[in-house]
JSON list of C-alpha atoms in Angstrom, two decimals:
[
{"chain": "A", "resi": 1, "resn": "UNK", "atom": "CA", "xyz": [-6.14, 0.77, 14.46]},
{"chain": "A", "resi": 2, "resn": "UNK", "atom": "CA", "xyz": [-9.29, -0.71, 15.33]},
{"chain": "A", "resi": 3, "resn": "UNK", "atom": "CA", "xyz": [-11.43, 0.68, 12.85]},
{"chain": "A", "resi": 4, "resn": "UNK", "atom": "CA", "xyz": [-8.75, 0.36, 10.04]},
{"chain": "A", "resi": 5, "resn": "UNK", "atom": "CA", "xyz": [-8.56, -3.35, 10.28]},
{"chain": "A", "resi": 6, "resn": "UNK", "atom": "CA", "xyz": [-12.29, -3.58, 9.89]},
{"chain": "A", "resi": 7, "resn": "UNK", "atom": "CA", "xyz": [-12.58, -1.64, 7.33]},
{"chain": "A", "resi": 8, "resn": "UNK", "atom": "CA", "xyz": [-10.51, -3.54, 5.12]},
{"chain": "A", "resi": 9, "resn": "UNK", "atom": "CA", "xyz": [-11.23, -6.52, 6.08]},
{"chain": "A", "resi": 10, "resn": "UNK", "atom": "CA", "xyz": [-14.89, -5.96, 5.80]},
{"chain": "A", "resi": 11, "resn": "UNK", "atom": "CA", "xyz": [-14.24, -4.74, 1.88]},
{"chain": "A", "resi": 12, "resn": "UNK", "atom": "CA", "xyz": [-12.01, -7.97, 1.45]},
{"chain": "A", "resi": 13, "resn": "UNK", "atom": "CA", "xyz": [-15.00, -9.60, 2.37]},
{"chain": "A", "resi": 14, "resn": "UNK", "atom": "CA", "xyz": [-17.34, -8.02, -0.41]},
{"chain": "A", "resi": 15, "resn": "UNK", "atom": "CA", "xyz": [-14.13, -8.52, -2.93]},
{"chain": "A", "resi": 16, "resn": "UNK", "atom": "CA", "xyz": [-13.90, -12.33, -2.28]},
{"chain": "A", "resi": 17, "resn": "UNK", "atom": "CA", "xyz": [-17.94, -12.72, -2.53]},
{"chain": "A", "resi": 18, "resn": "UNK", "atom": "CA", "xyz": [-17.50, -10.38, -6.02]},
{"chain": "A", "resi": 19, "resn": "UNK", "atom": "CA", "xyz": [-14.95, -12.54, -7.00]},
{"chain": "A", "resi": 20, "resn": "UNK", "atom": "CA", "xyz": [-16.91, -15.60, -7.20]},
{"chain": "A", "resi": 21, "resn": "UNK", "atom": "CA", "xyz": [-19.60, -13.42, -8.05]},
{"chain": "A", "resi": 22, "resn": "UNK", "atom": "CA", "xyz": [-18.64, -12.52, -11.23]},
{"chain": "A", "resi": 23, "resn": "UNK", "atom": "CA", "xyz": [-16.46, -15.83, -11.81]},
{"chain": "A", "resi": 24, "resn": "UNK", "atom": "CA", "xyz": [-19.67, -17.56, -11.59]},
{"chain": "A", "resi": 25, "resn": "UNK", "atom": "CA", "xyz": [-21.98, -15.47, -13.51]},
{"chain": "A", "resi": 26, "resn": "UNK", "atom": "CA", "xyz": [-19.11, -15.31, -16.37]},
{"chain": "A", "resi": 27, "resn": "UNK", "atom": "CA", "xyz": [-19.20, -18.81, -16.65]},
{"chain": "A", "resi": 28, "resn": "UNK", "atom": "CA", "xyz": [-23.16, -19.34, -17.17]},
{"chain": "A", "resi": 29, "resn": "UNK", "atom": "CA", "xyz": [-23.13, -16.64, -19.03]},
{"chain": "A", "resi": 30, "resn": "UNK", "atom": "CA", "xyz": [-19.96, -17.60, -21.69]},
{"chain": "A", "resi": 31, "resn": "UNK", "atom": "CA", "xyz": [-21.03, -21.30, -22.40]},
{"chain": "A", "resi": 32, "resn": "UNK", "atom": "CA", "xyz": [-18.57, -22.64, -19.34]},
{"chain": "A", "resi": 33, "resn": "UNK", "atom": "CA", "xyz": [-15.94, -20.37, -19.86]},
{"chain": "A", "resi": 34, "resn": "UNK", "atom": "CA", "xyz": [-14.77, -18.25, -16.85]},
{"chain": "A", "resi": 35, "resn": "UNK", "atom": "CA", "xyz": [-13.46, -14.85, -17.90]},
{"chain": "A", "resi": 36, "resn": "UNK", "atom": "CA", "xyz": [-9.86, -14.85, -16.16]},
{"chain": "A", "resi": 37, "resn": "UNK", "atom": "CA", "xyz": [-9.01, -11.38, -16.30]},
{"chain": "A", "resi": 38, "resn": "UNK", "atom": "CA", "xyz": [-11.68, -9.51, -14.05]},
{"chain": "A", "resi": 39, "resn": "UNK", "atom": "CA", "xyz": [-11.47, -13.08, -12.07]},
{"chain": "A", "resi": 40, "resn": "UNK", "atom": "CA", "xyz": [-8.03, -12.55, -11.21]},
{"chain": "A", "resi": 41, "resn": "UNK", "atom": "CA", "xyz": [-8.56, -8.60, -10.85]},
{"chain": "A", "resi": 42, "resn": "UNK", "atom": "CA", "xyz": [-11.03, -8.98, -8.12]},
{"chain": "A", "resi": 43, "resn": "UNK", "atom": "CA", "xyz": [-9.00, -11.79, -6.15]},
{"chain": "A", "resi": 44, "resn": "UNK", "atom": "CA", "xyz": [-5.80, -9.79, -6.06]},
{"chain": "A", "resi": 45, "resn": "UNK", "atom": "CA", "xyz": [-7.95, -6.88, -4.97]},
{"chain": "A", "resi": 46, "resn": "UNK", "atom": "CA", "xyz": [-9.30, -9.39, -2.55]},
{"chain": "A", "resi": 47, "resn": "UNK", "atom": "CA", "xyz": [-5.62, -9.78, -1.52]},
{"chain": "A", "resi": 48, "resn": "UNK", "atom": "CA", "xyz": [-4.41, -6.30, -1.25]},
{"chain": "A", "resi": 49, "resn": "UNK", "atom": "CA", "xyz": [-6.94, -5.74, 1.36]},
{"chain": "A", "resi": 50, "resn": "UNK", "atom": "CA", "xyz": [-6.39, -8.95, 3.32]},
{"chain": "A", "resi": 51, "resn": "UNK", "atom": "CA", "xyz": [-2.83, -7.81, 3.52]},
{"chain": "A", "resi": 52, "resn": "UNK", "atom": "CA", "xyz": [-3.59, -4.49, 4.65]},
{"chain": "A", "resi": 53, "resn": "UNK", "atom": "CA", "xyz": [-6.47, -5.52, 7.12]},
{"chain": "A", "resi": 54, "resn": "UNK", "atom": "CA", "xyz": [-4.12, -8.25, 8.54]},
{"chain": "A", "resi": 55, "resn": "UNK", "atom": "CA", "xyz": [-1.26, -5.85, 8.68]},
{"chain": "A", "resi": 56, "resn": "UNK", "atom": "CA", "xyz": [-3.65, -3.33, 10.70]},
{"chain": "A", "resi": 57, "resn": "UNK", "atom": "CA", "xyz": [-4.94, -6.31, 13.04]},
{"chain": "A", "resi": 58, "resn": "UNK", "atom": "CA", "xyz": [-1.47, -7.58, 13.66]},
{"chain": "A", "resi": 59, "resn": "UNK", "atom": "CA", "xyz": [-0.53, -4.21, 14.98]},
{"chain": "A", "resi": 60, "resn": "UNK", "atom": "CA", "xyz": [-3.45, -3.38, 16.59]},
{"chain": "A", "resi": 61, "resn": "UNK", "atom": "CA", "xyz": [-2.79, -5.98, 18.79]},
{"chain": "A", "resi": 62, "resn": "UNK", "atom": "CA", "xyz": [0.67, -4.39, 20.14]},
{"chain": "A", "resi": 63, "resn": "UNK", "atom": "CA", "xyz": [-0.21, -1.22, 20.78]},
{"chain": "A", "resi": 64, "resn": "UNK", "atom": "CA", "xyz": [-2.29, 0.77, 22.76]},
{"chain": "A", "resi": 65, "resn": "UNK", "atom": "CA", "xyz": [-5.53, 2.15, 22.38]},
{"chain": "A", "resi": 66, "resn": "UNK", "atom": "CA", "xyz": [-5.75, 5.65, 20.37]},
{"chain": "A", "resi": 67, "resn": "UNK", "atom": "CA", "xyz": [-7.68, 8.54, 20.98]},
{"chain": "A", "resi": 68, "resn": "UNK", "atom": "CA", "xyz": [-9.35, 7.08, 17.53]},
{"chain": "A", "resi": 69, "resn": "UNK", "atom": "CA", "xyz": [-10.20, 3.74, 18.78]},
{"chain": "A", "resi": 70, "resn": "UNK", "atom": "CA", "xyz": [-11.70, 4.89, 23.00]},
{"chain": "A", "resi": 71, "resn": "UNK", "atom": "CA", "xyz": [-15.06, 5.94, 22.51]},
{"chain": "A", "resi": 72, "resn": "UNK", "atom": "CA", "xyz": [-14.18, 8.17, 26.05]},
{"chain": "A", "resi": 73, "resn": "UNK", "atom": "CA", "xyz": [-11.57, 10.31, 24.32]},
{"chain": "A", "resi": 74, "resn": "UNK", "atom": "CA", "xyz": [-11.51, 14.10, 24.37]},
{"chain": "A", "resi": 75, "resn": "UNK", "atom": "CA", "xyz": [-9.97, 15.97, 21.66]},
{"chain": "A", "resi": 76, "resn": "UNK", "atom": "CA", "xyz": [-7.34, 16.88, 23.71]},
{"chain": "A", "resi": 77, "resn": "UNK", "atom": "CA", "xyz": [-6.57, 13.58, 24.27]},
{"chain": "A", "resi": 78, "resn": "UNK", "atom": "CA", "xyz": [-5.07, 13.69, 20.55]},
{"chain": "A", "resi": 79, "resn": "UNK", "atom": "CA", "xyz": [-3.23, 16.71, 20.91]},
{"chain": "A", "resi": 80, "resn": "UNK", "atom": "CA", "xyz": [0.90, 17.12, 21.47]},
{"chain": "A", "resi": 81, "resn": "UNK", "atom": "CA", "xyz": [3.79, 16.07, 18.27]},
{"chain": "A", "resi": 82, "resn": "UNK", "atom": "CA", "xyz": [2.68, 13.77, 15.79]},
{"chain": "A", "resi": 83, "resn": "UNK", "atom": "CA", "xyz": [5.82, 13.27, 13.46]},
{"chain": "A", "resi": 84, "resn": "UNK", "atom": "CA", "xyz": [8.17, 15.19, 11.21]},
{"chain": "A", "resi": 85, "resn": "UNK", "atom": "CA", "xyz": [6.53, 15.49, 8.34]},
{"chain": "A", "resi": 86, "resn": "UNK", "atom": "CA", "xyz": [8.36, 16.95, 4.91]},
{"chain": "A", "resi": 87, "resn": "UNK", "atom": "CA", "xyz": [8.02, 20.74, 3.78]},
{"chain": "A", "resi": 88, "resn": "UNK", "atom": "CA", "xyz": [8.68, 20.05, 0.58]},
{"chain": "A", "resi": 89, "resn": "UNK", "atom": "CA", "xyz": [10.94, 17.61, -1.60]},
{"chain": "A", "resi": 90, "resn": "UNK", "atom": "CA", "xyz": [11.49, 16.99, -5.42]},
{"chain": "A", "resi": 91, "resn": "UNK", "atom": "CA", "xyz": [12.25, 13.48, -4.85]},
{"chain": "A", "resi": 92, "resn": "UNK", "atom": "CA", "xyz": [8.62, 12.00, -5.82]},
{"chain": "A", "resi": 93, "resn": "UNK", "atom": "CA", "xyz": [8.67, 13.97, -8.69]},
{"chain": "A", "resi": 94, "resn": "UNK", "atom": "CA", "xyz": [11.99, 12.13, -9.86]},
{"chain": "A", "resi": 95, "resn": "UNK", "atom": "CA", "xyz": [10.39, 9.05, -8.57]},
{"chain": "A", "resi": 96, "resn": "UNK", "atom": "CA", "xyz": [7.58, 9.24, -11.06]},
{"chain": "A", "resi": 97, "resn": "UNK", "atom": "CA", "xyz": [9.24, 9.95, -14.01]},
{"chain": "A", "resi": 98, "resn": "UNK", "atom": "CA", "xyz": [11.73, 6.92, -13.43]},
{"chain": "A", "resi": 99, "resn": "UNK", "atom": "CA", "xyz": [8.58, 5.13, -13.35]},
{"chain": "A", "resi": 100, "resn": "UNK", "atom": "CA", "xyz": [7.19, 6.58, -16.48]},
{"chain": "A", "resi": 101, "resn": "UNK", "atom": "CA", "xyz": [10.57, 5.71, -17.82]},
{"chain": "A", "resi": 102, "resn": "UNK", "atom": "CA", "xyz": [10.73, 2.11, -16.45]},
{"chain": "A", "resi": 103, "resn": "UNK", "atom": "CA", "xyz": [7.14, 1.87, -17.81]},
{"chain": "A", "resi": 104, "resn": "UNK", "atom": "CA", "xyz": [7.44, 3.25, -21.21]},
{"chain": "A", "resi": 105, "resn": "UNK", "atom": "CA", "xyz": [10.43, 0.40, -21.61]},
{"chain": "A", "resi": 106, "resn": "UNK", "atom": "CA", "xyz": [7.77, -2.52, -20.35]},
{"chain": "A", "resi": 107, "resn": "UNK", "atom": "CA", "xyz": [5.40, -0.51, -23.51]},
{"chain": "A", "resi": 108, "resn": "UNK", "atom": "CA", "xyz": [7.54, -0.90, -25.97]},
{"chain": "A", "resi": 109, "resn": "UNK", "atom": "CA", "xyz": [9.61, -3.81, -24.55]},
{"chain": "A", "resi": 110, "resn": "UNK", "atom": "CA", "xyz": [12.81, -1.79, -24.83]},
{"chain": "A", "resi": 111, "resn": "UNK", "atom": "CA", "xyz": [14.73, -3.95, -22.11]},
{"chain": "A", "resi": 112, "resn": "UNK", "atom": "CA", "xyz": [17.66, -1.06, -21.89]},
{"chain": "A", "resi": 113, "resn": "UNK", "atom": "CA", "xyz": [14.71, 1.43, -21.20]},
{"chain": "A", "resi": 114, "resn": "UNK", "atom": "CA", "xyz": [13.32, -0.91, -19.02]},
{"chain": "A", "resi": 115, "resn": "UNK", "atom": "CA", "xyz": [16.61, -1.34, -17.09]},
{"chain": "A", "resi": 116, "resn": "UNK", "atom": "CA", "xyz": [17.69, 2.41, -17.01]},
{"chain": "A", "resi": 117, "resn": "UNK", "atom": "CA", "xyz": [13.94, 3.25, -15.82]},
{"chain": "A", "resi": 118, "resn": "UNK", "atom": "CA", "xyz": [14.29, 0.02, -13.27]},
{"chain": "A", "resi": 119, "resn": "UNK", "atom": "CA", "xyz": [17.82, 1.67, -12.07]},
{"chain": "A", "resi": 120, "resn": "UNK", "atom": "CA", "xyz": [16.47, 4.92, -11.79]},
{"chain": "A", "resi": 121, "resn": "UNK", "atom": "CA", "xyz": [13.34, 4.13, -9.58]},
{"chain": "A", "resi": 122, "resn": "UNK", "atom": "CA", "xyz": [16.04, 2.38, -7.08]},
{"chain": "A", "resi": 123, "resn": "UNK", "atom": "CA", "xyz": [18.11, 5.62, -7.08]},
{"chain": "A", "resi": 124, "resn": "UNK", "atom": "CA", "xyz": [14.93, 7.68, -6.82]},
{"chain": "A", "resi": 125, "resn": "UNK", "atom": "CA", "xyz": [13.21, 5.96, -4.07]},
{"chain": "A", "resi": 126, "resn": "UNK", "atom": "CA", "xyz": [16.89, 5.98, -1.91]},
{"chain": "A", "resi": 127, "resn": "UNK", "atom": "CA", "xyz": [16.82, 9.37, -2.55]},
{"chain": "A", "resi": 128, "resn": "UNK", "atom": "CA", "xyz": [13.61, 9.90, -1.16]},
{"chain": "A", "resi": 129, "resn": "UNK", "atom": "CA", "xyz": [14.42, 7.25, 1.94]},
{"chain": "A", "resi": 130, "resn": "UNK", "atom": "CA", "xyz": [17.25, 8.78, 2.63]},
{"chain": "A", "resi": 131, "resn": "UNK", "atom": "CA", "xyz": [16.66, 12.55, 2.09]},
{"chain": "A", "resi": 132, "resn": "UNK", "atom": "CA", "xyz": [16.71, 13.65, 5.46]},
{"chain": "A", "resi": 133, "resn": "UNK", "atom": "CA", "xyz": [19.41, 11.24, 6.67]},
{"chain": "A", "resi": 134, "resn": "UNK", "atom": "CA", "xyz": [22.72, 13.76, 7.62]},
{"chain": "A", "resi": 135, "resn": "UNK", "atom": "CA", "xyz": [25.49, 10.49, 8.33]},
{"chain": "A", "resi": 136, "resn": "UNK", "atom": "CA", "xyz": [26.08, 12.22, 11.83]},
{"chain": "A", "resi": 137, "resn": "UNK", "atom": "CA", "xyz": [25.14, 10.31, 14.57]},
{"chain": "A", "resi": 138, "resn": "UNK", "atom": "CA", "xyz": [24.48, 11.82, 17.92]},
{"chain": "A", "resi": 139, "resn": "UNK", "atom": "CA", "xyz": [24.45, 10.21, 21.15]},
{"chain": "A", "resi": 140, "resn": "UNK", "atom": "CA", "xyz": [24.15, 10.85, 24.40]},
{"chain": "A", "resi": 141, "resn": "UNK", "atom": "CA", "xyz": [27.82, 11.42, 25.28]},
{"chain": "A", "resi": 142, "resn": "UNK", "atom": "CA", "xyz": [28.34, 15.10, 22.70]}
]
């Protein structure tokens, strides 16, 4: 997690310094007028990486050391189960077109699209959480 953190952190950096970058040069350039839109596109850029970076530092700092982050690590070291990972699922493919949905009602500002796209995305992403959930739980007793 090491090299994650920096990563983002170092292109929050360069994000922040664009941001008053091109807040500054907007406002020589447009007679004292700042333009807000790109202003406020490269701070919450700025922001999303922070968050990430931060997130990455935070729990780089409670865990151990990868075979990524040792600069003594074998392949091997890296070998053995990584996760479950999904073969193949339709949910995300519901998932977008609630979205599409939800988004064509924030177009048009249809609020009963809007709400039956908002609905659907809910539905869609539990669908997706909870796709490989069964509702039997085994312990150690069966």
């Amino acid at each position: 997690m090491k090299t994650e953190w920096r990563i983002f952190l170092i292109i929050a950096g360069f994000l922040l310094f664009a941001t008053f970058l091109y807040g500054g040069w907007t406002w020589a350039e447009a007679d004292g007028r700042v333009e807000w839109i790109g202003t406020v596109a490269l701070l919450l850029s700025f922001l999303l990486c922070a968050m990430c970076g931060g997130f990455f530092w935070f729990v780089s700092r409670r865990i151990d050391l990868r075979p990524e982050d040792r600069p003594d690590a074998e392949i091997a070291d890296g070998a053995g189960e990584i996760g479950f990972f999904s073969p193949g699922s339709y949910w995300p493919f519901g998932l977008a077109l609630a979205a599409a949905i939800a988004g064509l009602g924030l177009v048009f500002w249809q609020f009963w699209l809007l709400g039956l796209g908002a609905l659907a995305v809910i539905l869609a992403a539990c669908g997706l959480l909870f796709e490989y959930y069964s509702g039997t739980r085994r312990t150690a007793e069966h």
